[in-house]
Amino acid sequence: MIQAETLELLEWPRLCQHLATFAATKLGVAAALDLAIPATQAQTAELLAQTQETYQLESRAGGALSFEGIQDIGTSLQRAELQGLLSGEELLAIATTLAGARQLRRIIDSQADVPTLKELAAQLRTYPELEQEIHRCIDDRAQVADRATPKLAGIRVQMRQLRDRIYQILQGILQRQSNAVQEQLITQRSGRFVIPVKAPQKDAIPGIVHDSSASGATLYVEPHNTVNLNNQMRQLLRQEQAEEEAVRRALTEQVAAVKPDLDRLVVVVTTLDLAAAKARYSYWLQANPPKFIELGEPELAPKNPETEDEEKEDEENSENSQLLIRNLRSQITLRQLRHPLLVWQQQHEQGFPVVPVDLTIGPHIRVVAITGPNTGGKTVTLKTLGLAALMAKAGMFVAAREPVELPWFDNILADIGDEQSLQQSLSTFSGHIRRISRILEVLQNKSQAQGEEKSNLPITNSQQQDEEATDTQNTVSALPILKPKLQIPKPQIPITNSQLPIPKSLVLLDEVGAGTDPSEGSALAIALLQYLAQHSLLTVATTHFGELKALKYQDSRFENASVEFDDNSMQPTYRLLWGIPGRSNALTIAKRLGLLASIVEEAQTYVGGASQDVNQVIAGLEAQRRKQETKAREATQLLHQTEKLHREVSQKAAALQERERELKIAQEVAVNEAIGSAKSEIAQIIRRLQSGNQTAQNAQQATETLNQISQKHLPSRQQPAKPKPSFMPKVGDRIRIPSLGQTAEVLSGPDANEELSVRFGIMKMTVKLGEIESLDGQKPETKAQLAKVAAQAQALATAKAKQAAAEAPKPNPEIAIRTANNSIDLRGARVSDAEIEIDRALSKAVEYGVLWIIHGKGTGQLRRGVHEFLANHPQVSRFELASQKEGGGGVTIAYLH
């Protein structure tokens, strides 16, 4: 089968082996080694969703899937279904698998944005009751536990008691007949307890001989005293085995009853492990998820300018001569594509560095012809593209830079390598033709199958008219394609109205048409590629035929590519160049590989001049392209540097803004702390005044303390910082002369005229004191500056003296601080009684200068009586109602003389 051959040619099994190393369970390893290619795009989309979601979980801290305890229980489930008896190890494996699956489901349910994995996990039925029953009956050694059944526990108690009696009897014999025994040891033979006895002393211990040593010097004897006990032990042992089998039989039946759910559990767990392996492999490979390109609506094939006149003549004879085709909606984009097997070889087998290739294929391109030198990487490019398409189809990431865009190919078919076989009498050419024939057979079957699907639709009149054109096409296609002189034919009569759909197949051909006469081989290659342009979605072929390079200029569905060859180093660079046909460079490579130079030079004379001219033109195009790529790289680097600089400037600006914001916050915090500290100190002063016997002198002290607090916390009250001491040059000091931009050495200090001698270099000069400064920027104080400062200080002192003289001494402000000693509560008292209490309180409050009288609001009669009494009292200078915070109309404050 050509599909299986293609997998072998592309080394798909080897990639599966690499993938299997990332699986966590034996189930996942087996699934990875036998990784199947999906048949539909919907299956691929589901697999890809599983890989992407698992990749997200693997990237999150603590979100990676754990497959601890999960084992391959498929064989055990089949035996249970066939009414076989499961062993303790198999039952324990089932229990641990159930626990592992439950933990796996718990991890998935705790994560967000993984709908596909949650849908899979929802199918897991873990049967905790079955797991608990297995752990109850089977211990960690996979043996049936005593707690499994009361009967089994009783049997084992009897066995332990009987074993102790046997040991006691045998120990007594060993001690009594120590000379007759070989060593102080109790062992078993055939399930019966025996002791080793020296062969010459066997009569000293009568009993049954069950075995002897290899030398015959030791006999293993069961004394007569323990025969009955050993018989009882054998009976109990059989009872124990029967009871253990009964327990395992019951557990096996429980497993068999839920086998369909356990089978589904195995499938789901395997699917999750395979998805995790793909995600880990993709992460290691630094791969990216593919995006599949869909086909667009049918449209007319683009015309070639060179054949446009001929096509106009054809259109006069046929209305529907132009092909209706369905192109891709966007171009195939695989940038920096790497061969995964070469990456593995580089990482694990110390291989050569992998050179990535860029594949960018237009939506209308059907055939790509890759030319270039041998050993230049053409075949590797084919395999890399084939593996990328297979990996994307299997739900894996592709080792390329984002975006990864390619079609979903229903078939990936390849003819790579040499199928020469002596056993089958196949030459190189015959082997290629056999394999290509199998490829064409698959394409024809696919086209017929899709055509039959369309045949079920009603046939329109236009389709009936197209049947004659189709018959004509079949007749023409049966004609011989080889001609005496090689000419590039135009495409034959196309398929009209897209009646036969093009299969979405990828065809990879290595050295198409090779192995035979070059003229016939190139003719066959041209006809084959034109056929594939109509019957496959994309064909990529490598060739050395120069005629195939011209197909691009005859048919717009063709494109040229070449592998680059460095003329300076005479080495291939393995880079793929698009739009430029390649040079084979056979003579250059032959010379590099050691062929005699004389032979190469002789061969050079046989190469046609036209061929040399073409190669020179191609070499010029390659050189021009390299220059453009170099300029593009430089422009890209400059853009990256600009972007980096912009990011750095933006980050610094943001950092400055953040620093400014932090400073403002720190200032606000400092101000609030200062305010809070001042309020706390003021509150302490008020509490001291309210708590004790205070006088006006103490109130004055409180006022001074408040002034000190204001001096401490208010910036406007703080003294300005003292200026730095001025600079005065001394002999030997180094100074700077700003007007000259020079540094100099002081030779003599400033004189009465404030002039000093300095030297810089070989020059000496006299400068003014005001013309120099220290090396750290300090200016010296001149006499004029000192006089100015003194005058300013004298003026400031005079102004303060005048201000102090102008301001008349003011008495200290009245400090009205309320305490328990200068307050009186008269609420509820009569006016006559209140007058007596007020008179007593006034005499006590003289030292405070103020009295708070609490009379309440009520009807107002007590307040009026208090006010009349205060108005006529000789000690009261004035009185007023208190503020709202101190009681308002219910309190009166009386100020004393």
mmCIF file of C-alpha atoms in Angstrom, residues 97 148 546 596 643 674 682 798:
data_model
loop_
_atom_site.group_PDB
_atom_site.id
_atom_site.type_symbol
_atom_site.label_atom_id
_atom_site.label_comp_id
_atom_site.label_asym_id
_atom_site.label_seq_id
_atom_site.Cartn_x
_atom_site.Cartn_y
_atom_site.Cartn_z
ATOM 1 C CA THR A 97 -5.264 2.672 37.811
ATOM 2 C CA ALA A 148 -10.836 -10.221 53.404
ATOM 3 C CA GLY A 546 16.514 22.024 -17.230
ATOM 4 C CA LEU A 596 40.664 14.279 -11.178
ATOM 5 C CA GLU A 643 11.976 48.892 18.834
ATOM 6 C CA ALA A 674 3.571 64.596 61.320
ATOM 7 C CA ILE A 682 -1.660 68.379 71.692
ATOM 8 C CA THR A 798 16.739 96.650 61.753
#
